[in-house]
Amino acid sequence: MKVLVTGANGQLGKCLQKQSKTTTGIEFLFETSQTLDITSEEALKTYFKEHQPDFCVNCAAYTNVEAAEDYENLAFLVNSEAVKSLSRLCKSYQTKLVHVSTDYVFDGLKLSPYLETDSENPINVYGASKLQGETMVSEHMDAFFILRTSWLYSEFGHNFFNTILKKAEDRAELNITTEQIGTPTNANDLAEFILNLITADSEAYGLYHYSNTGEATWYDFARLILEAKQLEKEVSLKATFSYPTKAKRPKFSVLNKTKVETTFETKIPHWRESLVGLLKEGE
């Protein structure tokens, strides 16, 4: 089986690279924005003609939520227009697509975890561009898995987890918001789920929510990082309700995982357990 992974230099792409080393029977094609620009339809056509992958995992995305407010055209180009081209080619070559989306397609006004059947209503450009990307997938092909995830972090790249660790090393004072409730998700867990999905060659296509279980504020997330690293006495961590940002964030964006857990008979780790596990792995 031949599996194309776009956006392979992002944190999810790097987690897939890490785990692919112990995955047998699959030829992985890890492509970065330098080696395969998904915003170029011609580049995609040439690539698919040459390689004809069985699966495509689309990790390529414009994910800077703040910058998307200023660069709306770029966000929609990467997160929607490019996804349309990719979906069309996947259908032409009978390539199954795993497309990664986000909890930010919701407005955050619900008080219980979001189901796949709940109405979307993004409140920022990033969320709107990702929702349009989902539409492009579902309109142009049938053999797809859309996986919405939330608050993704890992040991790779620029993310909240690594930012807190770096600031803790520098003994910087941390003011972290309690205004938003969601679920921190270890990208390694998502990568493992995706690889299992591919290995099983499942045909239970459709839209799914996948994040770690439980819920937290960003403050809770930061506090557990410091506690697990035994840095809570050395770093000043303060809770702040309001933290000004250019892009609006959903105040509540916990995802309901019942559908993915029952369909694929998978047990998803709690966010605290997964976070502590990653910190121990790095020691």
PDB file of C-alpha atoms in Angstrom:
ATOM      1  CA  MET A   1       0.000   0.000   0.000  1.00  0.00           C
ATOM      2  CA  LYS A   2       1.241   3.479  -0.927  1.00  0.00           C
ATOM      3  CA  VAL A   3       0.355   6.372   1.414  1.00  0.00           C
ATOM      4  CA  LEU A   4       0.919  10.033   0.594  1.00  0.00           C
ATOM      5  CA  VAL A   5       1.239  12.397   3.567  1.00  0.00           C
ATOM      6  CA  THR A   6       1.036  16.086   2.669  1.00  0.00           C
ATOM      7  CA  GLY A   7       2.321  18.768   5.031  1.00  0.00           C
ATOM      8  CA  ALA A   8       4.812  16.245   6.408  1.00  0.00           C
ATOM      9  CA  ASN A   9       6.854  18.918   8.206  1.00  0.00           C
ATOM     10  CA  GLY A  10       3.956  19.928  10.474  1.00  0.00           C
ATOM     11  CA  GLN A  11       3.568  18.392  13.912  1.00  0.00           C
ATOM     12  CA  LEU A  12       1.037  15.738  12.855  1.00  0.00           C
ATOM     13  CA  GLY A  13       3.146  14.933   9.789  1.00  0.00           C
ATOM     14  CA  LYS A  14       6.210  14.491  12.001  1.00  0.00           C
ATOM     15  CA  CYS A  15       4.282  12.265  14.403  1.00  0.00           C
ATOM     16  CA  LEU A  16       3.239  10.120  11.420  1.00  0.00           C
ATOM     17  CA  GLN A  17       6.866   9.987  10.287  1.00  0.00           C
ATOM     18  CA  LYS A  18       7.949   8.879  13.763  1.00  0.00           C
ATOM     19  CA  GLN A  19       5.334   6.121  13.951  1.00  0.00           C
ATOM     20  CA  SER A  20       5.775   4.988  10.351  1.00  0.00           C
ATOM     21  CA  LYS A  21       9.154   3.549  11.334  1.00  0.00           C
ATOM     22  CA  THR A  22       7.357   0.705  13.127  1.00  0.00           C
ATOM     23  CA  THR A  23       4.582   0.300  10.538  1.00  0.00           C
ATOM     24  CA  THR A  24       5.126  -2.521   8.054  1.00  0.00           C
ATOM     25  CA  GLY A  25       3.581  -3.166   4.651  1.00  0.00           C
ATOM     26  CA  ILE A  26       3.156   0.505   3.742  1.00  0.00           C
ATOM     27  CA  GLU A  27       5.259   2.681   1.460  1.00  0.00           C
ATOM     28  CA  PHE A  28       5.031   6.225   2.825  1.00  0.00           C
ATOM     29  CA  LEU A  29       5.477   9.300   0.663  1.00  0.00           C
ATOM     30  CA  PHE A  30       6.132  12.183   3.061  1.00  0.00           C
ATOM     31  CA  GLU A  31       5.865  15.478   1.186  1.00  0.00           C
ATOM     32  CA  THR A  32       6.392  18.998   2.525  1.00  0.00           C
ATOM     33  CA  SER A  33       5.179  22.270   1.014  1.00  0.00           C
ATOM     34  CA  GLN A  34       8.590  22.463  -0.696  1.00  0.00           C
ATOM     35  CA  THR A  35       8.358  19.032  -2.319  1.00  0.00           C
ATOM     36  CA  LEU A  36       4.623  19.139  -3.102  1.00  0.00           C
ATOM     37  CA  ASP A  37       2.748  22.443  -3.155  1.00  0.00           C
ATOM     38  CA  ILE A  38      -0.902  21.446  -2.784  1.00  0.00           C
ATOM     39  CA  THR A  39      -2.014  24.929  -3.886  1.00  0.00           C
ATOM     40  CA  SER A  40      -0.656  24.104  -7.369  1.00  0.00           C
ATOM     41  CA  GLU A  41      -3.195  21.957  -9.228  1.00  0.00           C
ATOM     42  CA  GLU A  42      -0.624  21.174 -11.915  1.00  0.00           C
ATOM     43  CA  ALA A  43       1.889  19.966  -9.324  1.00  0.00           C
ATOM     44  CA  LEU A  44      -0.789  17.737  -7.783  1.00  0.00           C
ATOM     45  CA  LYS A  45      -1.813  16.313 -11.169  1.00  0.00           C
ATOM     46  CA  THR A  46       1.795  15.475 -12.036  1.00  0.00           C
ATOM     47  CA  TYR A  47       2.380  13.908  -8.630  1.00  0.00           C
ATOM     48  CA  PHE A  48      -0.746  11.723  -8.671  1.00  0.00           C
ATOM     49  CA  LYS A  49      -0.049  10.560 -12.213  1.00  0.00           C
ATOM     50  CA  GLU A  50       3.453   9.473 -11.227  1.00  0.00           C
ATOM     51  CA  HIS A  51       2.778   7.937  -7.792  1.00  0.00           C
ATOM     52  CA  GLN A  52      -0.936   6.948  -7.739  1.00  0.00           C
ATOM     53  CA  PRO A  53      -1.210   6.604  -3.942  1.00  0.00           C
ATOM     54  CA  ASP A  54      -3.792   4.302  -2.323  1.00  0.00           C
ATOM     55  CA  PHE A  55      -4.296   6.709   0.590  1.00  0.00           C
ATOM     56  CA  CYS A  56      -3.671  10.419   1.087  1.00  0.00           C
ATOM     57  CA  VAL A  57      -3.413  11.905   4.578  1.00  0.00           C
ATOM     58  CA  ASN A  58      -3.819  15.646   4.200  1.00  0.00           C
ATOM     59  CA  CYS A  59      -1.908  17.300   7.044  1.00  0.00           C
ATOM     60  CA  ALA A  60      -1.177  20.401   4.948  1.00  0.00           C
ATOM     61  CA  ALA A  61      -3.054  23.411   6.306  1.00  0.00           C
ATOM     62  CA  TYR A  62      -2.824  27.094   7.097  1.00  0.00           C
ATOM     63  CA  THR A  63      -3.129  26.886  10.901  1.00  0.00           C
ATOM     64  CA  ASN A  64      -2.084  30.325  12.180  1.00  0.00           C
ATOM     65  CA  VAL A  65      -5.441  31.384  13.634  1.00  0.00           C
ATOM     66  CA  GLU A  66      -4.363  34.957  14.358  1.00  0.00           C
ATOM     67  CA  ALA A  67      -2.620  35.598  11.015  1.00  0.00           C
ATOM     68  CA  ALA A  68      -5.576  34.143   9.096  1.00  0.00           C
ATOM     69  CA  GLU A  69      -7.577  37.234  10.063  1.00  0.00           C
ATOM     70  CA  ASP A  70      -5.128  39.333   8.011  1.00  0.00           C
ATOM     71  CA  TYR A  71      -4.387  36.761   5.304  1.00  0.00           C
ATOM     72  CA  GLU A  72      -7.866  35.463   4.579  1.00  0.00           C
ATOM     73  CA  ASN A  73      -7.174  34.702   0.908  1.00  0.00           C
ATOM     74  CA  LEU A  74      -4.154  32.583   1.800  1.00  0.00           C
ATOM     75  CA  ALA A  75      -6.076  30.684   4.495  1.00  0.00           C
ATOM     76  CA  PHE A  76      -8.871  29.838   2.031  1.00  0.00           C
ATOM     77  CA  LEU A  77      -6.374  28.968  -0.718  1.00  0.00           C
ATOM     78  CA  VAL A  78      -4.623  26.346   1.425  1.00  0.00           C
ATOM     79  CA  ASN A  79      -7.550  25.131   3.534  1.00  0.00           C
ATOM     80  CA  SER A  80     -10.252  25.088   0.866  1.00  0.00           C
ATOM     81  CA  GLU A  81      -9.230  25.625  -2.775  1.00  0.00           C
ATOM     82  CA  ALA A  82      -6.242  23.276  -2.537  1.00  0.00           C
ATOM     83  CA  VAL A  83      -8.426  20.707  -0.772  1.00  0.00           C
ATOM     84  CA  LYS A  84     -10.867  20.833  -3.692  1.00  0.00           C
ATOM     85  CA  SER A  85      -8.065  20.016  -6.149  1.00  0.00           C
ATOM     86  CA  LEU A  86      -6.761  17.274  -3.879  1.00  0.00           C
ATOM     87  CA  SER A  87     -10.224  15.738  -3.470  1.00  0.00           C
ATOM     88  CA  ARG A  88     -10.855  15.680  -7.212  1.00  0.00           C
ATOM     89  CA  LEU A  89      -7.554  13.925  -7.846  1.00  0.00           C
ATOM     90  CA  CYS A  90      -8.158  11.441  -5.043  1.00  0.00           C
ATOM     91  CA  LYS A  91     -11.475  10.541  -6.657  1.00  0.00           C
ATOM     92  CA  SER A  92      -9.887  10.229 -10.127  1.00  0.00           C
ATOM     93  CA  TYR A  93      -7.169   7.884  -8.872  1.00  0.00           C
ATOM     94  CA  GLN A  94      -9.415   6.015  -6.374  1.00  0.00           C
ATOM     95  CA  THR A  95      -7.246   7.302  -3.543  1.00  0.00           C
ATOM     96  CA  LYS A  96      -8.858   7.239  -0.099  1.00  0.00           C
ATOM     97  CA  LEU A  97      -8.496  10.573   1.678  1.00  0.00           C
ATOM     98  CA  VAL A  98      -7.954  11.257   5.381  1.00  0.00           C
ATOM     99  CA  HIS A  99      -8.503  14.982   5.866  1.00  0.00           C
ATOM    100  CA  VAL A 100      -7.769  16.694   9.187  1.00  0.00           C
ATOM    101  CA  SER A 101     -10.130  19.440  10.342  1.00  0.00           C
ATOM    102  CA  THR A 102     -10.825  21.374  13.532  1.00  0.00           C
ATOM    103  CA  ASP A 103     -13.127  22.094  16.469  1.00  0.00           C
ATOM    104  CA  TYR A 104     -13.046  25.746  15.332  1.00  0.00           C
ATOM    105  CA  VAL A 105     -15.832  25.020  12.827  1.00  0.00           C
ATOM    106  CA  PHE A 106     -18.155  25.548  15.837  1.00  0.00           C
ATOM    107  CA  ASP A 107     -19.108  28.827  17.534  1.00  0.00           C
ATOM    108  CA  GLY A 108     -18.629  27.526  21.090  1.00  0.00           C
ATOM    109  CA  LEU A 109     -22.115  28.407  22.331  1.00  0.00           C
ATOM    110  CA  LYS A 110     -23.125  24.810  23.085  1.00  0.00           C
ATOM    111  CA  LEU A 111     -22.735  23.622  26.680  1.00  0.00           C
ATOM    112  CA  SER A 112     -22.191  19.925  25.952  1.00  0.00           C
ATOM    113  CA  PRO A 113     -19.653  18.188  23.669  1.00  0.00           C
ATOM    114  CA  TYR A 114     -20.243  18.755  19.959  1.00  0.00           C
ATOM    115  CA  LEU A 115     -21.580  15.915  17.826  1.00  0.00           C
ATOM    116  CA  GLU A 116     -20.781  15.405  14.139  1.00  0.00           C
ATOM    117  CA  THR A 117     -24.434  16.223  13.422  1.00  0.00           C
ATOM    118  CA  ASP A 118     -24.363  19.632  15.172  1.00  0.00           C
ATOM    119  CA  SER A 119     -24.612  22.768  13.044  1.00  0.00           C
ATOM    120  CA  GLU A 120     -21.324  24.476  12.287  1.00  0.00           C
ATOM    121  CA  ASN A 121     -20.923  28.224  12.716  1.00  0.00           C
ATOM    122  CA  PRO A 122     -17.264  29.321  12.669  1.00  0.00           C
ATOM    123  CA  ILE A 123     -16.454  32.655  14.308  1.00  0.00           C
ATOM    124  CA  ASN A 124     -13.014  33.223  12.789  1.00  0.00           C
ATOM    125  CA  VAL A 125     -11.405  33.050   9.333  1.00  0.00           C
ATOM    126  CA  TYR A 126      -9.418  29.910  10.137  1.00  0.00           C
ATOM    127  CA  GLY A 127     -12.559  28.014  11.185  1.00  0.00           C
ATOM    128  CA  ALA A 128     -14.471  29.251   8.125  1.00  0.00           C
ATOM    129  CA  SER A 129     -11.683  28.167   5.763  1.00  0.00           C
ATOM    130  CA  LYS A 130     -11.466  24.710   7.354  1.00  0.00           C
ATOM    131  CA  LEU A 131     -15.237  24.257   7.190  1.00  0.00           C
ATOM    132  CA  GLN A 132     -15.190  25.113   3.495  1.00  0.00           C
ATOM    133  CA  GLY A 133     -12.392  22.568   3.076  1.00  0.00           C
ATOM    134  CA  GLU A 134     -14.625  19.890   4.638  1.00  0.00           C
ATOM    135  CA  THR A 135     -17.351  20.825   2.150  1.00  0.00           C
ATOM    136  CA  MET A 136     -14.905  20.470  -0.746  1.00  0.00           C
ATOM    137  CA  VAL A 137     -14.048  16.940   0.376  1.00  0.00           C
ATOM    138  CA  SER A 138     -17.642  15.780   0.825  1.00  0.00           C
ATOM    139  CA  GLU A 139     -18.811  17.379  -2.438  1.00  0.00           C
ATOM    140  CA  HIS A 140     -16.084  15.947  -4.654  1.00  0.00           C
ATOM    141  CA  MET A 141     -15.552  12.407  -3.392  1.00  0.00           C
ATOM    142  CA  ASP A 142     -17.059   9.516  -1.442  1.00  0.00           C
ATOM    143  CA  ALA A 143     -14.105   7.522  -0.057  1.00  0.00           C
ATOM    144  CA  PHE A 144     -12.988   9.946   2.662  1.00  0.00           C
ATOM    145  CA  PHE A 145     -12.515  10.338   6.395  1.00  0.00           C
ATOM    146  CA  ILE A 146     -12.754  13.858   7.797  1.00  0.00           C
ATOM    147  CA  LEU A 147     -11.249  13.913  11.289  1.00  0.00           C
ATOM    148  CA  ARG A 148     -11.984  16.991  13.378  1.00  0.00           C
ATOM    149  CA  THR A 149      -9.513  17.398  16.215  1.00  0.00           C
ATOM    150  CA  SER A 150      -8.740  20.060  18.818  1.00  0.00           C
ATOM    151  CA  TRP A 151      -5.879  21.851  20.589  1.00  0.00           C
ATOM    152  CA  LEU A 152      -3.251  19.706  18.883  1.00  0.00           C
ATOM    153  CA  TYR A 153       0.207  19.536  20.453  1.00  0.00           C
ATOM    154  CA  SER A 154       3.318  17.350  20.299  1.00  0.00           C
ATOM    155  CA  GLU A 155       7.051  17.458  20.888  1.00  0.00           C
ATOM    156  CA  PHE A 156       7.428  18.861  17.367  1.00  0.00           C
ATOM    157  CA  GLY A 157       7.125  22.409  16.101  1.00  0.00           C
ATOM    158  CA  HIS A 158       5.471  25.535  17.438  1.00  0.00           C
ATOM    159  CA  ASN A 159       2.523  24.794  19.714  1.00  0.00           C
ATOM    160  CA  PHE A 160       1.184  25.636  23.175  1.00  0.00           C
ATOM    161  CA  PHE A 161       2.916  22.658  24.806  1.00  0.00           C
ATOM    162  CA  ASN A 162       6.380  23.620  23.542  1.00  0.00           C
ATOM    163  CA  THR A 163       5.776  27.318  24.234  1.00  0.00           C
ATOM    164  CA  ILE A 164       4.944  26.617  27.904  1.00  0.00           C
ATOM    165  CA  LEU A 165       8.010  24.374  28.281  1.00  0.00           C
ATOM    166  CA  LYS A 166      10.261  27.055  26.757  1.00  0.00           C
ATOM    167  CA  LYS A 167       8.819  29.834  28.923  1.00  0.00           C
ATOM    168  CA  ALA A 168       9.162  27.622  31.993  1.00  0.00           C
ATOM    169  CA  GLU A 169      12.846  27.075  31.184  1.00  0.00           C
ATOM    170  CA  ASP A 170      13.245  30.851  30.965  1.00  0.00           C
ATOM    171  CA  ARG A 171      11.328  31.255  34.268  1.00  0.00           C
ATOM    172  CA  ALA A 172       8.962  33.629  32.516  1.00  0.00           C
ATOM    173  CA  GLU A 173       5.739  34.709  34.211  1.00  0.00           C
ATOM    174  CA  LEU A 174       2.758  32.991  32.587  1.00  0.00           C
ATOM    175  CA  ASN A 175      -0.696  34.552  32.278  1.00  0.00           C
ATOM    176  CA  ILE A 176      -2.978  31.904  30.781  1.00  0.00           C
ATOM    177  CA  THR A 177      -6.647  32.220  29.925  1.00  0.00           C
ATOM    178  CA  THR A 178      -9.455  30.282  31.573  1.00  0.00           C
ATOM    179  CA  GLU A 179     -11.985  31.686  29.085  1.00  0.00           C
ATOM    180  CA  GLN A 180     -11.974  28.731  26.654  1.00  0.00           C
ATOM    181  CA  ILE A 181     -12.800  25.095  27.347  1.00  0.00           C
ATOM    182  CA  GLY A 182     -11.683  22.357  24.972  1.00  0.00           C
ATOM    183  CA  THR A 183      -9.510  19.249  24.892  1.00  0.00           C
ATOM    184  CA  PRO A 184      -5.722  19.231  24.439  1.00  0.00           C
ATOM    185  CA  THR A 185      -4.920  16.452  21.962  1.00  0.00           C
ATOM    186  CA  ASN A 186      -1.588  14.690  21.653  1.00  0.00           C
ATOM    187  CA  ALA A 187      -0.810  14.548  17.912  1.00  0.00           C
ATOM    188  CA  ASN A 188       0.895  11.190  18.502  1.00  0.00           C
ATOM    189  CA  ASP A 189      -2.458   9.688  19.509  1.00  0.00           C
ATOM    190  CA  LEU A 190      -4.133  11.090  16.391  1.00  0.00           C
ATOM    191  CA  ALA A 191      -1.263   9.792  14.225  1.00  0.00           C
ATOM    192  CA  GLU A 192      -1.620   6.315  15.744  1.00  0.00           C
ATOM    193  CA  PHE A 193      -5.370   6.348  15.062  1.00  0.00           C
ATOM    194  CA  ILE A 194      -4.812   7.419  11.443  1.00  0.00           C
ATOM    195  CA  LEU A 195      -2.243   4.670  10.868  1.00  0.00           C
ATOM    196  CA  ASN A 196      -4.624   2.079  12.342  1.00  0.00           C
ATOM    197  CA  LEU A 197      -7.383   3.392  10.068  1.00  0.00           C
ATOM    198  CA  ILE A 198      -5.145   2.990   7.022  1.00  0.00           C
ATOM    199  CA  THR A 199      -3.799  -0.425   8.043  1.00  0.00           C
ATOM    200  CA  ALA A 200      -7.363  -1.702   8.537  1.00  0.00           C
ATOM    201  CA  ASP A 201      -8.251  -0.283   5.093  1.00  0.00           C
ATOM    202  CA  SER A 202     -11.607   0.694   6.580  1.00  0.00           C
ATOM    203  CA  GLU A 203     -14.546   1.694   4.427  1.00  0.00           C
ATOM    204  CA  ALA A 204     -16.561   3.305   7.250  1.00  0.00           C
ATOM    205  CA  TYR A 205     -16.230   6.638   5.468  1.00  0.00           C
ATOM    206  CA  GLY A 206     -17.507   9.944   6.766  1.00  0.00           C
ATOM    207  CA  LEU A 207     -17.033  12.709   9.309  1.00  0.00           C
ATOM    208  CA  TYR A 208     -15.616  11.904  12.748  1.00  0.00           C
ATOM    209  CA  HIS A 209     -14.475  13.733  15.859  1.00  0.00           C
ATOM    210  CA  TYR A 210     -11.144  12.635  17.309  1.00  0.00           C
ATOM    211  CA  SER A 211      -9.488  14.348  20.257  1.00  0.00           C
ATOM    212  CA  ASN A 212      -8.276  13.094  23.587  1.00  0.00           C
ATOM    213  CA  THR A 213     -11.022  12.661  26.193  1.00  0.00           C
ATOM    214  CA  GLY A 214     -11.872  15.003  29.043  1.00  0.00           C
ATOM    215  CA  GLU A 215     -11.934  18.781  28.982  1.00  0.00           C
ATOM    216  CA  ALA A 216      -9.725  21.628  30.129  1.00  0.00           C
ATOM    217  CA  THR A 217      -8.982  25.323  29.920  1.00  0.00           C
ATOM    218  CA  TRP A 218      -5.670  26.533  28.539  1.00  0.00           C
ATOM    219  CA  TYR A 219      -4.775  27.337  32.160  1.00  0.00           C
ATOM    220  CA  ASP A 220      -5.450  23.707  33.183  1.00  0.00           C
ATOM    221  CA  PHE A 221      -3.262  22.551  30.286  1.00  0.00           C
ATOM    222  CA  ALA A 222      -0.366  24.819  31.324  1.00  0.00           C
ATOM    223  CA  ARG A 223      -0.681  23.895  35.004  1.00  0.00           C
ATOM    224  CA  LEU A 224      -0.414  20.156  34.330  1.00  0.00           C
ATOM    225  CA  ILE A 225       2.680  20.691  32.144  1.00  0.00           C
ATOM    226  CA  LEU A 226       4.368  22.561  35.012  1.00  0.00           C
ATOM    227  CA  GLU A 227       3.221  20.056  37.651  1.00  0.00           C
ATOM    228  CA  ALA A 228       4.380  17.054  35.642  1.00  0.00           C
ATOM    229  CA  LYS A 229       7.780  18.710  35.114  1.00  0.00           C
ATOM    230  CA  GLN A 230       7.847  19.756  38.812  1.00  0.00           C
ATOM    231  CA  LEU A 231       8.224  23.391  37.846  1.00  0.00           C
ATOM    232  CA  GLU A 232       5.072  24.789  39.478  1.00  0.00           C
ATOM    233  CA  LYS A 233       7.055  26.317  42.378  1.00  0.00           C
ATOM    234  CA  GLU A 234       9.628  27.900  40.086  1.00  0.00           C
ATOM    235  CA  VAL A 235       7.310  29.525  37.542  1.00  0.00           C
ATOM    236  CA  SER A 236       4.621  32.097  38.285  1.00  0.00           C
ATOM    237  CA  LEU A 237       1.422  30.850  36.627  1.00  0.00           C
ATOM    238  CA  LYS A 238      -1.589  33.156  36.806  1.00  0.00           C
ATOM    239  CA  ALA A 239      -5.103  32.598  35.526  1.00  0.00           C
ATOM    240  CA  THR A 240      -6.672  35.369  33.488  1.00  0.00           C
ATOM    241  CA  PHE A 241     -10.228  35.183  32.195  1.00  0.00           C
ATOM    242  CA  SER A 242      -9.816  37.523  29.247  1.00  0.00           C
ATOM    243  CA  TYR A 243      -6.818  37.344  26.939  1.00  0.00           C
ATOM    244  CA  PRO A 244      -7.115  39.703  23.952  1.00  0.00           C
ATOM    245  CA  THR A 245      -6.690  38.113  20.518  1.00  0.00           C
ATOM    246  CA  LYS A 246      -7.464  39.310  17.010  1.00  0.00           C
ATOM    247  CA  ALA A 247      -9.375  36.147  16.110  1.00  0.00           C
ATOM    248  CA  LYS A 248     -12.407  35.151  18.179  1.00  0.00           C
ATOM    249  CA  ARG A 249     -12.184  31.695  19.751  1.00  0.00           C
ATOM    250  CA  PRO A 250     -15.077  29.381  20.624  1.00  0.00           C
ATOM    251  CA  LYS A 251     -15.573  29.466  24.397  1.00  0.00           C
ATOM    252  CA  PHE A 252     -16.519  25.775  24.467  1.00  0.00           C
ATOM    253  CA  SER A 253     -15.326  23.367  21.779  1.00  0.00           C
ATOM    254  CA  VAL A 254     -15.147  19.930  23.386  1.00  0.00           C
ATOM    255  CA  LEU A 255     -15.840  17.224  20.787  1.00  0.00           C
ATOM    256  CA  ASN A 256     -18.017  14.167  21.387  1.00  0.00           C
ATOM    257  CA  LYS A 257     -16.035  11.050  20.397  1.00  0.00           C
ATOM    258  CA  THR A 258     -18.785   8.406  20.708  1.00  0.00           C
ATOM    259  CA  LYS A 259     -19.056   7.855  16.941  1.00  0.00           C
ATOM    260  CA  VAL A 260     -15.343   7.258  16.378  1.00  0.00           C
ATOM    261  CA  GLU A 261     -15.001   5.075  19.492  1.00  0.00           C
ATOM    262  CA  THR A 262     -17.930   2.801  18.578  1.00  0.00           C
ATOM    263  CA  THR A 263     -17.313   2.637  14.808  1.00  0.00           C
ATOM    264  CA  PHE A 264     -13.638   1.729  15.120  1.00  0.00           C
ATOM    265  CA  GLU A 265     -13.764   0.095  18.569  1.00  0.00           C
ATOM    266  CA  THR A 266     -11.006   2.383  19.736  1.00  0.00           C
ATOM    267  CA  LYS A 267     -10.221   3.578  23.250  1.00  0.00           C
ATOM    268  CA  ILE A 268      -9.021   7.187  23.300  1.00  0.00           C
ATOM    269  CA  PRO A 269      -6.676   8.251  26.133  1.00  0.00           C
ATOM    270  CA  HIS A 270      -7.611  11.043  28.549  1.00  0.00           C
ATOM    271  CA  TRP A 271      -5.754  14.275  27.811  1.00  0.00           C
ATOM    272  CA  ARG A 272      -4.024  14.278  31.220  1.00  0.00           C
ATOM    273  CA  GLU A 273      -2.767  10.702  30.839  1.00  0.00           C
ATOM    274  CA  SER A 274      -1.537  11.388  27.315  1.00  0.00           C
ATOM    275  CA  LEU A 275       0.204  14.633  28.259  1.00  0.00           C
ATOM    276  CA  VAL A 276       2.043  13.080  31.212  1.00  0.00           C
ATOM    277  CA  GLY A 277       3.036  10.145  28.984  1.00  0.00           C
ATOM    278  CA  LEU A 278       4.589  12.471  26.409  1.00  0.00           C
ATOM    279  CA  LEU A 279       6.514  14.380  29.074  1.00  0.00           C
ATOM    280  CA  LYS A 280       7.887  11.120  30.508  1.00  0.00           C
ATOM    281  CA  GLU A 281       8.833   9.951  27.019  1.00  0.00           C
ATOM    282  CA  GLY A 282      10.945  13.097  26.600  1.00  0.00           C
ATOM    283  CA  GLU A 283      12.898  12.644  29.857  1.00  0.00           C
TER     284      GLU A 283
END
